[in-house]
Structure formats: C-alpha cells, structure tokens
Amino acid sequence: MTEPISAAQARAIVYDAYTTGLPQAAAAQLLAGRATPAWVAHEYAVLRKRGISSMAGQQSLFDTAETES
C-alpha cells in the first residue's frame, strides 16, 4: 500500500520532474498512483504558463559560474 502524500509534496515531485526535463509519464510514475496522469499534465501546464524552464534544474546542476567564484 502506498503512503498518502500532501498536495504540496506531490507538486514538489512534479516540479522536480518538470525542471529536470522528465516527461509527464515519468512524473506520474514517480507519484506511484498517488496522482492521475491528468493531474500531472495540469501541473506541467501550470509550470509552463508560469514561464518556468523545463530544463531549469539541469541548468543549475551544470552552472559553472557559481562554482568558479
């Protein structure tokens, strides 16, 4: 049986998946049945509308400007 998670926790998982470039199906799998694929698609659309880059997480991982100082 899966543990229940809050909406904020589910949104955090979706945000991390989105900003690292994972497809919606992968984000839905990460939630392991705790959210529907339609809900994940809606959250991805919200993030796109907010102008958040789907690669923001990857860009920050490889940003050398912060590590050079």
mmCIF file of C-alpha atoms in Angstrom:
data_model
loop_
_atom_site.group_PDB
_atom_site.id
_atom_site.type_symbol
_atom_site.label_atom_id
_atom_site.label_comp_id
_atom_site.label_asym_id
_atom_site.label_seq_id
_atom_site.Cartn_x
_atom_site.Cartn_y
_atom_site.Cartn_z
ATOM 1 C CA MET A 1 0.000 0.000 0.000
ATOM 2 C CA THR A 2 1.290 3.454 -0.865
ATOM 3 C CA GLU A 3 1.654 6.134 1.752
ATOM 4 C CA PRO A 4 -0.532 9.190 1.247
ATOM 5 C CA ILE A 5 1.266 12.421 0.431
ATOM 6 C CA SER A 6 0.093 16.002 0.589
ATOM 7 C CA ALA A 7 -0.704 18.065 -2.483
ATOM 8 C CA ALA A 8 2.354 20.209 -1.742
ATOM 9 C CA GLN A 9 4.593 17.134 -1.713
ATOM 10 C CA ALA A 10 3.086 15.900 -4.986
ATOM 11 C CA ARG A 11 3.593 19.336 -6.557
ATOM 12 C CA ALA A 12 7.224 19.331 -5.395
ATOM 13 C CA ILE A 13 7.781 15.970 -7.077
ATOM 14 C CA VAL A 14 6.150 17.221 -10.287
ATOM 15 C CA TYR A 15 8.206 20.434 -10.148
ATOM 16 C CA ASP A 16 11.443 18.472 -9.791
ATOM 17 C CA ALA A 17 10.461 16.142 -12.619
ATOM 18 C CA TYR A 18 9.492 19.061 -14.866
ATOM 19 C CA THR A 19 12.616 21.118 -14.211
ATOM 20 C CA THR A 20 14.880 18.162 -14.922
ATOM 21 C CA GLY A 21 13.204 17.531 -18.269
ATOM 22 C CA LEU A 22 11.360 14.329 -17.422
ATOM 23 C CA PRO A 23 8.245 13.570 -19.471
ATOM 24 C CA GLN A 24 4.830 13.715 -17.822
ATOM 25 C CA ALA A 25 4.528 9.921 -17.840
ATOM 26 C CA ALA A 26 7.720 9.626 -15.799
ATOM 27 C CA ALA A 27 6.435 12.181 -13.295
ATOM 28 C CA ALA A 28 3.204 10.209 -12.950
ATOM 29 C CA GLN A 29 5.238 7.050 -12.313
ATOM 30 C CA LEU A 30 7.242 8.830 -9.611
ATOM 31 C CA LEU A 31 3.971 9.540 -7.831
ATOM 32 C CA ALA A 32 3.174 5.804 -7.949
ATOM 33 C CA GLY A 33 -0.590 6.076 -8.272
ATOM 34 C CA ARG A 34 -0.935 8.972 -5.827
ATOM 35 C CA ALA A 35 -1.981 11.310 -8.649
ATOM 36 C CA THR A 36 -3.641 10.810 -12.009
ATOM 37 C CA PRO A 37 -1.809 11.423 -15.276
ATOM 38 C CA ALA A 38 -4.360 14.203 -15.956
ATOM 39 C CA TRP A 39 -3.370 15.957 -12.722
ATOM 40 C CA VAL A 40 0.307 15.713 -13.656
ATOM 41 C CA ALA A 41 -0.468 17.132 -17.126
ATOM 42 C CA HIS A 42 -2.327 20.010 -15.493
ATOM 43 C CA GLU A 43 0.613 20.751 -13.182
ATOM 44 C CA TYR A 44 3.038 20.669 -16.132
ATOM 45 C CA ALA A 45 0.783 23.161 -17.956
ATOM 46 C CA VAL A 46 0.739 25.436 -14.900
ATOM 47 C CA LEU A 47 4.537 25.405 -14.747
ATOM 48 C CA ARG A 48 4.782 26.187 -18.480
ATOM 49 C CA LYS A 49 2.326 29.091 -18.088
ATOM 50 C CA ARG A 50 4.430 30.450 -15.208
ATOM 51 C CA GLY A 51 7.386 30.533 -17.609
ATOM 52 C CA ILE A 52 9.480 28.018 -15.728
ATOM 53 C CA SER A 53 12.033 26.318 -17.950
ATOM 54 C CA SER A 54 11.658 22.582 -18.287
ATOM 55 C CA MET A 55 15.446 22.391 -18.097
ATOM 56 C CA ALA A 56 15.958 24.781 -15.156
ATOM 57 C CA GLY A 57 17.079 22.021 -12.826
ATOM 58 C CA GLN A 58 19.622 20.672 -15.268
ATOM 59 C CA GLN A 59 20.961 24.157 -15.982
ATOM 60 C CA SER A 60 21.585 24.796 -12.297
ATOM 61 C CA LEU A 61 23.384 21.462 -11.924
ATOM 62 C CA PHE A 62 25.892 22.372 -14.604
ATOM 63 C CA ASP A 63 26.176 26.120 -13.958
ATOM 64 C CA THR A 64 29.900 26.720 -13.650
ATOM 65 C CA ALA A 65 29.545 30.436 -12.867
ATOM 66 C CA GLU A 66 28.586 29.654 -9.268
ATOM 67 C CA THR A 67 31.435 27.221 -8.664
ATOM 68 C CA GLU A 68 34.199 29.372 -10.166
ATOM 69 C CA SER A 69 33.968 32.191 -7.629
#
